[in-house]
Short mmCIF file of C-alpha atoms and ligand atoms in Angstrom, two decimals:
data_model
loop_
_atom_site.label_atom_id
_atom_site.label_comp_id
_atom_site.label_asym_id
_atom_site.label_seq_id
_atom_site.Cartn_x
_atom_site.Cartn_y
_atom_site.Cartn_z
CA MET C 1209 -32.95 15.00 -8.75
CA ARG C 1210 -30.43 14.25 -6.05
CA MET C 1211 -26.70 13.65 -6.46
CA ASN C 1212 -26.86 10.86 -3.60
CA ASP C 1213 -29.36 8.80 -5.84
CA ILE C 1214 -27.16 9.12 -8.84
CA ILE C 1215 -23.82 8.06 -7.05
CA GLU C 1216 -25.94 5.00 -5.45
CA LYS C 1217 -27.17 4.01 -8.85
CA LYS C 1218 -23.80 4.02 -10.50
CA ARG C 1219 -22.27 2.35 -7.28
CA ASP C 1220 -24.81 -0.68 -7.95
CA GLY C 1221 -23.91 -0.92 -11.51
CA GLN C 1222 -26.90 0.68 -13.21
CA ALA C 1223 -26.89 2.71 -16.25
CA LEU C 1224 -27.35 6.61 -15.72
CA THR C 1225 -29.90 8.54 -17.98
CA LYS C 1226 -29.37 11.53 -20.21
CA GLU C 1227 -30.98 13.63 -17.49
CA GLU C 1228 -28.84 12.32 -14.66
CA ILE C 1229 -25.76 12.77 -16.71
CA ASN C 1230 -26.67 16.33 -17.48
CA PHE C 1231 -27.66 17.12 -13.90
CA PHE C 1232 -24.19 16.09 -12.69
CA ILE C 1233 -22.20 17.79 -15.39
CA GLU C 1234 -24.22 21.09 -15.05
CA GLY C 1235 -24.11 21.08 -11.20
CA TYR C 1236 -20.41 20.31 -10.97
CA THR C 1237 -19.63 23.07 -13.60
CA ASN C 1238 -21.64 25.65 -11.56
CA ASN C 1239 -20.26 24.39 -8.19
CA SER C 1240 -23.78 23.27 -6.93
CA ILE C 1241 -22.30 19.70 -6.76
CA PRO C 1242 -19.19 19.51 -4.24
CA ASP C 1243 -16.08 17.96 -5.07
CA TYR C 1244 -16.71 14.93 -2.64
CA GLN C 1245 -19.78 13.92 -4.41
CA ALA C 1246 -18.27 14.17 -7.85
CA SER C 1247 -15.24 12.12 -6.63
CA ALA C 1248 -17.58 9.27 -5.28
CA LEU C 1249 -19.22 9.30 -8.76
CA LEU C 1250 -15.91 9.23 -10.66
CA MET C 1251 -14.83 6.26 -8.50
CA ALA C 1252 -18.13 4.45 -9.13
CA ILE C 1253 -17.57 4.96 -12.89
CA TYR C 1254 -14.06 3.67 -12.51
CA PHE C 1255 -15.31 0.40 -11.10
CA GLN C 1256 -18.77 0.07 -12.99
CA ASP C 1257 -17.85 1.52 -16.38
CA MET C 1258 -20.39 2.99 -18.63
CA ASN C 1259 -22.18 1.75 -21.65
CA ASP C 1260 -22.13 3.18 -25.09
CA GLU C 1261 -25.22 5.43 -24.53
CA GLU C 1262 -23.96 6.69 -21.25
CA ARG C 1263 -20.39 7.47 -22.85
CA ALA C 1264 -22.01 9.42 -25.72
CA ASN C 1265 -24.35 11.58 -23.26
CA LEU C 1266 -21.34 12.34 -20.69
CA THR C 1267 -19.36 13.57 -24.06
CA MET C 1268 -22.14 15.86 -25.10
CA ALA C 1269 -23.03 17.04 -21.65
CA MET C 1270 -19.37 18.03 -21.31
CA VAL C 1271 -19.40 19.68 -24.62
CA ASN C 1272 -22.47 21.67 -23.65
CA SER C 1273 -20.65 22.85 -20.34
CA GLY C 1274 -19.09 25.52 -22.27
CA GLU C 1275 -18.50 27.43 -25.50
CA GLN C 1276 -18.41 25.54 -29.06
CA ILE C 1277 -16.42 26.90 -31.89
CA ASP C 1278 -18.54 27.41 -34.83
CA LEU C 1279 -16.92 26.46 -38.03
CA SER C 1280 -20.11 26.31 -40.27
CA ALA C 1281 -18.84 29.31 -42.50
CA ILE C 1282 -16.03 26.86 -43.67
CA GLU C 1283 -17.02 24.62 -46.69
CA GLY C 1284 -16.79 20.69 -46.33
CA VAL C 1285 -16.42 18.54 -43.58
CA LYS C 1286 -13.89 19.81 -41.01
CA VAL C 1287 -11.65 16.85 -39.95
CA ASP C 1288 -9.51 16.99 -36.83
CA LYS C 1289 -6.59 14.58 -35.92
CA HIS C 1290 -5.88 13.72 -32.27
CA SER C 1291 -2.89 11.83 -31.07
CA THR C 1292 -2.84 10.53 -27.35
CA GLY C 1293 0.62 11.68 -27.29
CA GLY C 1294 4.18 10.47 -27.83
CA VAL C 1295 7.77 11.39 -28.39
CA GLY C 1296 8.75 13.30 -31.53
CA ASP C 1297 5.46 13.04 -33.05
CA THR C 1298 5.83 15.18 -36.20
CA THR C 1299 2.44 13.86 -37.89
CA THR C 1300 0.15 17.07 -37.50
CA LEU C 1301 2.81 19.21 -39.34
CA VAL C 1302 3.12 16.85 -42.15
CA LEU C 1303 -0.71 16.02 -42.10
CA GLY C 1304 -2.19 19.46 -42.14
CA PRO C 1305 -0.85 20.58 -45.59
CA LEU C 1306 -0.97 16.91 -47.19
CA VAL C 1307 -4.86 16.45 -46.46
CA ALA C 1308 -5.29 19.97 -47.46
CA ALA C 1309 -3.89 19.14 -50.71
CA CYS C 1310 -6.50 16.56 -51.10
CA GLY C 1311 -9.25 19.06 -50.57
CA VAL C 1312 -10.03 18.31 -46.85
CA PRO C 1313 -10.38 21.43 -44.79
CA VAL C 1314 -8.13 21.49 -41.71
CA ALA C 1315 -9.24 24.21 -39.18
CA LYS C 1316 -7.02 23.31 -36.21
CA MET C 1317 -7.13 24.87 -32.89
CA SER C 1318 -3.70 23.86 -31.04
CA GLY C 1319 -2.00 24.30 -27.95
CA ARG C 1320 1.60 24.66 -26.54
CA GLY C 1321 1.34 22.28 -23.53
CA LEU C 1322 3.86 20.50 -21.47
CA GLY C 1323 5.95 17.63 -22.66
CA HIS C 1324 9.32 16.60 -24.21
CA THR C 1325 9.11 18.99 -26.98
CA GLY C 1326 6.70 21.93 -27.53
CA GLY C 1327 3.21 21.52 -29.00
CA THR C 1328 2.20 22.16 -32.78
CA ILE C 1329 2.27 25.78 -32.21
CA ASP C 1330 5.76 25.94 -30.63
CA LYS C 1331 7.23 23.85 -33.65
CA LEU C 1332 5.40 26.14 -36.06
CA GLU C 1333 7.11 29.30 -34.13
CA ALA C 1334 10.40 28.05 -35.20
CA ILE C 1335 9.56 29.43 -38.67
CA ASP C 1336 10.62 32.97 -38.45
CA GLY C 1337 7.56 35.36 -38.22
CA PHE C 1338 4.79 32.55 -37.93
CA HIS C 1339 2.09 33.45 -35.73
CA VAL C 1340 -1.24 32.00 -34.62
CA GLU C 1341 -3.02 35.09 -33.47
CA LEU C 1342 -5.82 35.00 -36.12
CA SER C 1343 -9.05 36.67 -35.89
CA SER C 1344 -11.95 34.29 -36.66
CA GLU C 1345 -12.73 36.01 -39.94
CA GLN C 1346 -9.17 35.57 -41.02
CA PHE C 1347 -9.02 31.91 -39.60
CA VAL C 1348 -12.24 31.02 -41.96
CA LYS C 1349 -11.04 32.95 -44.79
CA GLN C 1350 -7.61 31.25 -44.77
CA VAL C 1351 -9.21 27.72 -44.53
CA ASN C 1352 -11.57 28.44 -47.38
CA GLU C 1353 -8.82 29.55 -49.53
CA ILE C 1354 -5.91 27.13 -48.90
CA LYS C 1355 -7.79 24.59 -46.75
CA VAL C 1356 -5.43 24.73 -43.57
CA ALA C 1357 -5.03 27.12 -40.74
CA VAL C 1358 -3.71 26.85 -37.24
CA ILE C 1359 -5.04 29.13 -34.54
CA GLY C 1360 -4.10 29.19 -30.74
CA GLN C 1361 -6.49 28.09 -28.13
CA SER C 1362 -9.11 30.48 -27.22
CA GLY C 1363 -12.65 30.51 -25.72
CA ASN C 1364 -14.00 28.78 -22.68
CA LEU C 1365 -14.27 25.20 -24.10
CA THR C 1366 -15.49 22.34 -22.02
CA PRO C 1367 -15.06 23.76 -18.54
CA ALA C 1368 -16.51 20.48 -17.15
CA ASP C 1369 -13.47 18.57 -18.51
CA LYS C 1370 -10.90 20.99 -16.92
CA LYS C 1371 -12.64 20.61 -13.49
CA LEU C 1372 -13.14 16.88 -13.77
CA TYR C 1373 -9.75 16.21 -15.03
CA ALA C 1374 -8.06 18.11 -12.11
CA LEU C 1375 -10.26 16.07 -9.79
CA ARG C 1376 -9.49 12.78 -11.28
CA ASP C 1377 -5.83 13.64 -11.12
CA VAL C 1378 -5.86 13.81 -7.38
CA THR C 1379 -8.57 10.87 -6.70
CA SER C 1380 -6.78 8.06 -8.90
CA THR C 1381 -9.73 8.04 -11.42
CA VAL C 1382 -7.62 9.26 -14.34
CA ASN C 1383 -7.07 5.85 -15.73
CA SER C 1384 -11.04 4.99 -16.71
CA ILE C 1385 -11.84 4.26 -20.35
CA PRO C 1386 -15.22 6.25 -20.31
CA LEU C 1387 -13.54 9.13 -18.52
CA ILE C 1388 -10.66 9.36 -20.98
CA ALA C 1389 -12.75 8.84 -23.90
CA SER C 1390 -15.43 11.41 -23.27
CA SER C 1391 -12.51 13.83 -22.02
CA ILE C 1392 -10.75 13.66 -25.31
CA MET C 1393 -13.85 13.52 -27.82
CA SER C 1394 -15.69 16.37 -25.95
CA LYS C 1395 -12.66 18.67 -26.42
CA LYS C 1396 -12.46 17.90 -30.33
CA ILE C 1397 -16.19 18.22 -30.68
CA ALA C 1398 -16.27 21.62 -28.94
CA ALA C 1399 -13.40 22.74 -31.12
CA GLY C 1400 -15.62 22.44 -34.21
CA ALA C 1401 -14.70 18.89 -35.50
CA GLY C 1402 -17.21 17.58 -37.98
CA ALA C 1403 -15.09 14.27 -38.28
CA ILE C 1404 -12.31 13.04 -36.27
CA VAL C 1405 -9.28 10.64 -36.76
CA LEU C 1406 -7.55 9.42 -33.71
CA ASP C 1407 -4.16 7.90 -33.19
CA VAL C 1408 -3.87 5.91 -30.22
CA LYS C 1409 -0.30 5.15 -29.14
CA THR C 1410 0.67 2.19 -27.36
CA GLY C 1411 4.09 1.19 -25.64
CA ASP C 1412 6.48 2.63 -23.38
CA GLY C 1413 6.54 6.24 -24.43
CA ALA C 1414 2.52 6.20 -24.43
CA PHE C 1415 -0.40 6.89 -21.94
CA MET C 1416 -1.77 3.43 -22.91
CA LYS C 1417 0.94 0.90 -22.11
CA THR C 1418 -0.59 -2.19 -23.63
CA THR C 1419 -2.22 -2.64 -26.93
CA GLU C 1420 -5.20 -4.21 -25.28
CA ASP C 1421 -5.90 -0.90 -23.38
CA ALA C 1422 -5.22 1.01 -26.34
CA ARG C 1423 -7.65 -0.94 -28.25
CA LYS C 1424 -10.46 -0.51 -25.77
CA LEU C 1425 -9.88 3.23 -25.61
CA ALA C 1426 -9.92 3.61 -29.47
CA LYS C 1427 -13.12 1.59 -29.94
CA ALA C 1428 -14.66 3.64 -27.14
CA MET C 1429 -13.86 6.87 -28.86
CA VAL C 1430 -14.89 5.72 -32.42
CA GLN C 1431 -18.08 4.54 -30.90
CA ILE C 1432 -18.72 7.87 -29.15
CA GLY C 1433 -17.85 9.90 -32.18
CA ASN C 1434 -20.17 7.94 -34.68
CA SER C 1435 -23.10 7.92 -32.26
CA VAL C 1436 -23.12 11.64 -32.07
CA GLY C 1437 -22.80 12.45 -35.63
CA ARG C 1438 -19.09 12.83 -36.12
CA GLN C 1439 -17.74 10.00 -38.20
CA THR C 1440 -14.55 8.79 -36.42
CA MET C 1441 -11.87 6.45 -37.21
CA ALA C 1442 -8.81 5.36 -35.38
CA ILE C 1443 -5.47 3.55 -35.46
CA ILE C 1444 -3.36 1.97 -32.86
CA SER C 1445 0.25 2.81 -33.32
CA ASP C 1446 3.46 1.95 -31.71
CA MET C 1447 5.28 4.41 -29.27
CA SER C 1448 7.78 2.13 -27.87
CA GLN C 1449 10.59 4.26 -29.78
CA PRO C 1450 10.26 7.81 -30.90
CA LEU C 1451 8.68 8.37 -34.17
CA GLY C 1452 10.76 9.58 -37.00
CA ARG C 1453 14.23 10.60 -36.30
CA ALA C 1454 13.96 14.44 -35.05
CA ILE C 1455 12.90 15.27 -31.45
CA GLY C 1456 12.85 18.92 -30.94
CA ASN C 1457 10.94 21.78 -32.46
CA ALA C 1458 13.17 23.24 -35.41
CA LEU C 1459 14.42 19.59 -36.04
CA GLU C 1460 10.85 18.47 -36.45
CA VAL C 1461 9.78 21.34 -38.70
CA GLN C 1462 12.88 20.16 -40.86
CA GLU C 1463 11.77 16.59 -40.76
CA ALA C 1464 8.18 17.42 -41.71
CA ILE C 1465 9.52 19.38 -44.72
CA ASP C 1466 11.54 16.34 -45.77
CA THR C 1467 8.50 14.21 -45.30
CA LEU C 1468 6.37 16.39 -47.58
CA LYS C 1469 9.24 16.21 -50.06
CA GLY C 1470 8.91 12.68 -49.95
CA LYS C 1471 12.29 12.13 -48.47
CA GLY C 1472 11.12 11.73 -44.68
CA PRO C 1473 11.80 8.70 -42.33
CA ASP C 1474 10.04 5.69 -43.39
CA ASP C 1475 7.89 5.27 -40.11
CA LEU C 1476 6.78 8.81 -40.03
CA THR C 1477 5.61 8.67 -43.65
CA GLU C 1478 4.06 5.51 -43.18
CA LEU C 1479 2.00 6.77 -40.25
CA CYS C 1480 1.10 10.06 -42.22
CA LEU C 1481 -0.30 8.16 -45.06
CA THR C 1482 -2.28 5.81 -42.93
CA LEU C 1483 -3.76 8.52 -40.81
CA GLY C 1484 -4.12 10.90 -43.80
CA SER C 1485 -6.11 8.06 -45.59
CA GLN C 1486 -8.63 8.26 -42.85
CA MET C 1487 -8.76 11.85 -42.68
CA VAL C 1488 -9.40 12.07 -46.51
CA VAL C 1489 -12.31 9.27 -46.17
CA VAL C 1490 -14.14 10.88 -43.19
CA GLY C 1491 -13.63 14.26 -45.02
CA GLU C 1492 -15.59 12.68 -47.81
CA LYS C 1493 -12.84 13.20 -50.51
CA ALA C 1494 -12.43 9.43 -51.19
CA ASP C 1495 -14.58 6.42 -50.66
CA THR C 1496 -11.99 3.91 -49.68
CA LEU C 1497 -8.75 4.10 -47.72
CA GLU C 1498 -6.86 2.66 -50.70
CA GLU C 1499 -8.27 5.48 -53.01
CA ALA C 1500 -7.24 8.09 -50.45
CA ARG C 1501 -3.77 6.77 -50.05
CA ILE C 1502 -3.22 7.31 -53.83
CA MET C 1503 -4.51 10.84 -53.71
CA LEU C 1504 -1.99 11.49 -50.66
CA GLN C 1505 0.94 9.91 -52.44
CA LYS C 1506 0.12 12.01 -55.58
CA ALA C 1507 0.39 15.22 -53.53
CA ILE C 1508 3.70 14.44 -52.17
CA ASP C 1509 4.98 13.25 -55.40
CA ASP C 1510 3.69 16.38 -57.54
CA GLY C 1511 4.82 18.91 -54.80
CA SER C 1512 1.18 20.16 -54.18
CA ALA C 1513 1.29 19.24 -50.38
CA LEU C 1514 4.68 21.09 -50.30
CA GLU C 1515 3.18 24.15 -52.11
CA ILE C 1516 0.28 24.27 -49.62
CA PHE C 1517 2.70 24.24 -46.62
CA LYS C 1518 4.53 27.35 -48.12
CA GLN C 1519 1.23 29.06 -48.70
CA PHE C 1520 0.13 28.17 -45.19
CA ILE C 1521 3.32 29.68 -43.67
CA LYS C 1522 3.04 32.80 -45.80
CA TRP C 1523 -0.76 33.32 -44.90
CA GLN C 1524 0.36 33.25 -41.24
CA GLY C 1525 3.16 35.60 -41.36
CA GLY C 1526 6.12 33.18 -41.73
CA ASN C 1527 8.95 33.18 -44.15
CA GLU C 1528 8.09 30.55 -46.56
CA LYS C 1529 11.61 30.36 -47.88
CA VAL C 1530 12.29 27.98 -45.15
CA VAL C 1531 10.80 25.41 -47.26
CA ASP C 1532 13.59 25.39 -49.75
CA ASP C 1533 16.35 26.45 -47.40
CA THR C 1534 15.96 24.88 -44.00
CA ALA C 1535 19.28 26.51 -42.98
CA LEU C 1536 16.94 29.51 -42.16
CA LEU C 1537 15.55 27.42 -39.11
CA PRO C 1538 17.13 28.21 -35.74
CA LYS C 1539 20.37 26.63 -35.20
CA ALA C 1540 21.82 25.15 -32.07
CA ASP C 1541 25.49 26.32 -31.08
CA PHE C 1542 26.94 22.84 -30.26
CA ILE C 1543 26.55 19.57 -31.94
CA PHE C 1544 27.74 16.31 -30.21
CA GLU C 1545 27.48 12.71 -31.58
CA VAL C 1546 26.47 9.98 -29.16
CA SER C 1547 28.88 7.04 -30.30
CA ALA C 1548 28.05 3.34 -29.86
CA LYS C 1549 30.23 1.73 -27.09
CA ASN C 1550 29.90 -1.73 -28.72
CA ALA C 1551 28.80 -3.17 -32.12
CA GLY C 1552 25.77 -5.01 -32.52
CA PHE C 1553 21.96 -4.20 -33.23
CA VAL C 1554 19.69 -1.59 -31.76
CA THR C 1555 17.10 -3.65 -29.82
CA TYR C 1556 15.21 -1.23 -27.83
CA MET C 1557 14.94 2.62 -27.45
CA GLU C 1558 12.91 3.75 -24.34
CA ALA C 1559 10.81 6.53 -25.91
CA ASP C 1560 9.91 7.99 -22.78
CA GLU C 1561 13.64 8.52 -21.58
CA ILE C 1562 14.86 9.75 -24.86
CA GLY C 1563 11.94 12.32 -24.82
CA THR C 1564 13.08 13.39 -21.26
CA ALA C 1565 16.67 13.75 -22.69
CA ALA C 1566 15.37 16.30 -25.30
CA MET C 1567 13.54 18.12 -22.57
CA LEU C 1568 16.71 18.41 -20.41
CA LEU C 1569 18.11 20.09 -23.50
CA GLY C 1570 15.37 22.71 -23.33
CA ALA C 1571 13.12 21.39 -26.19
CA GLY C 1572 10.11 21.03 -24.02
CA ARG C 1573 8.57 22.65 -20.91
CA ALA C 1574 8.75 20.95 -17.48
CA THR C 1575 6.15 23.73 -16.33
CA LYS C 1576 3.82 26.06 -17.92
CA GLU C 1577 6.44 28.98 -17.22
CA SER C 1578 9.39 27.34 -18.92
CA GLU C 1579 10.83 28.90 -21.92
CA ILE C 1580 11.29 26.55 -24.87
CA ASP C 1581 14.56 26.63 -26.77
CA LEU C 1582 13.33 25.96 -30.53
CA ALA C 1583 16.83 25.08 -31.80
CA VAL C 1584 17.87 22.19 -29.61
CA GLY C 1585 16.95 18.57 -29.60
CA ILE C 1586 18.20 15.06 -30.88
CA MET C 1587 18.41 13.43 -34.12
CA LEU C 1588 18.39 9.58 -34.03
CA ASN C 1589 20.83 8.16 -36.55
CA LYS C 1590 19.66 4.54 -35.65
CA LYS C 1591 16.41 2.92 -34.71
CA VAL C 1592 15.23 -0.39 -33.61
CA GLY C 1593 16.53 -3.25 -35.84
CA ASP C 1594 19.60 -1.34 -37.22
CA GLN C 1595 23.00 -2.68 -37.06
CA VAL C 1596 25.71 -0.51 -35.54
CA ASP C 1597 29.56 -0.68 -35.59
CA GLU C 1598 31.56 0.36 -32.62
CA GLY C 1599 32.10 4.15 -32.45
CA GLU C 1600 29.34 4.70 -35.01
CA SER C 1601 26.89 7.63 -34.18
CA LEU C 1602 23.66 6.39 -32.46
CA ALA C 1603 22.21 9.98 -32.36
CA THR C 1604 23.27 13.51 -32.70
CA ILE C 1605 22.68 16.12 -29.98
CA TYR C 1606 21.89 19.74 -30.79
CA ALA C 1607 22.59 21.89 -27.75
CA ASN C 1608 22.94 25.40 -26.78
CA SER C 1609 25.01 24.54 -23.88
CA GLU C 1610 28.38 22.78 -23.86
CA ASN C 1611 27.37 20.51 -20.64
CA VAL C 1612 25.41 17.85 -22.17
CA GLN C 1613 26.73 14.81 -20.12
CA GLU C 1614 23.37 14.21 -18.43
CA VAL C 1615 21.74 13.92 -21.92
CA MET C 1616 24.53 11.81 -23.39
CA ASN C 1617 24.33 9.42 -20.44
CA LYS C 1618 20.57 9.17 -20.85
CA LEU C 1619 20.98 8.32 -24.34
CA HIS C 1620 23.37 5.63 -23.76
CA GLU C 1621 21.32 4.05 -21.17
CA ASN C 1622 18.38 4.08 -23.10
CA ILE C 1623 19.62 2.99 -26.55
CA HIS C 1624 20.14 -0.85 -26.06
CA ILE C 1625 22.63 -2.46 -28.31
CA GLU C 1626 22.75 -6.35 -28.20
CA ALA C 1627 24.22 -9.02 -30.26
CA GLU C 1628 21.24 -10.46 -31.58
CA ARG C 1629 18.96 -8.63 -33.99
CA LYS C 1630 15.35 -8.13 -32.86
CA GLU C 1631 12.62 -6.99 -35.16
CA ALA C 1632 11.11 -3.63 -34.59
CA PRO C 1633 7.57 -3.74 -33.26
CA PRO C 1634 4.86 -3.05 -36.07
CA LEU C 1635 4.29 0.57 -36.53
CA VAL C 1636 0.34 0.18 -36.82
CA TYR C 1637 -1.11 -2.52 -34.84
CA GLU C 1638 -4.66 -2.00 -35.93
CA ILE C 1639 -7.05 -0.12 -38.14
CA ILE C 1640 -10.40 0.81 -36.50
CA THR C 1641 -13.08 2.13 -38.98
N1 URA Y 2254 -6.06 13.15 -22.27
C1 URA Y 2254 -7.29 13.99 -22.08
O1 URA Y 2254 -7.55 14.86 -22.72
N2 URA Y 2254 -8.05 13.46 -21.19
C2 URA Y 2254 -8.07 12.47 -20.35
O2 URA Y 2254 -8.90 12.09 -19.75
C3 URA Y 2254 -6.81 11.61 -20.50
C4 URA Y 2254 -5.86 12.17 -21.38
CA1 CA Y 2255 10.01 13.01 -35.23
#
């Protein structure tokens, strides 16, 4: 087999065979295929697309390029959730204990990552003593006993994706549906997911700016998952404004606890019930989304989800008293209110810019080396559609520095107040099963 022929075939719009895709992925991973040939093929895929079979084959070739996590010692269908990323997305913290309370095993490998706030692990580390350094035996035992555990990233998973993603970044081929879909799905499958639920975000704060693109990506990933034996469902959800009210690590832990107590913000609660229903169905603990939703609501109402959250914290070395006393979370030294300059209605909040404001406070990492300040962040006191009086607080800034002028300005600039009320965009655009 020759790489030139594979490039030519794709350039001319033909479908690649499984053998050709494997040849490319293996060769690129072991450095026998150079970057310039890989770049040419990526650009051909960008323009010519891939059919369903090619996408599934590409995904599994990337899974097979490295190690795979073996979760077979855990009973039941291991369900993983993936969000394409947004601002103040607190869902994972809520969903872990919530679906665990319905009997679905959540064996999550999570990262820290770059972004407006920390990743799931950073957020959990806002709880005193919490750690994610579990041996694989401890990890398996914990999931079997209490149905939920979170472990830090380990192992050489999907090396092909790591190399290809870096190459795509510098060859303007990131934005291709088959390449994004196979990249995301290969990582979930290599991490041991037996079933997958996807939250594809759309809007200003999201990777996919339009619902049309978000729908294409969601359908592509659901198709891949189902065709390789991992039942997959997806939703398309709004990320034009931040999710919930809290943006920042300790603040989001508190928000997750409130939500597990049934007192969380409406949008975050609704999103957790929607995604959670899909997780319970693909985890084979309910036959329909409606039935699953009733189970989840019950787990909130009777306190069982909250109880699992406590046990989860305790098993991983954290102080579970935080659940009853959120004053034990890290606290910022300074609190500032962002007051409305005029009366009216909030018509728009630019998620991305508000996320950047949280990062300026130190809630997220700009580079891999940055230190995160777990205590700082922003609480939104108003959301799109809300009425405001002049001087009323739009948001509260939690800072560890007195100099927050830039953050204050950014929030004023990006929380738009107008005389006419505008409806908030729908939270969930589409459910794909
Ligand atoms: N996220 C990924 O993991 N891969 C992509 O290709 C794009 C976004
Ligand atoms: Ca939030």
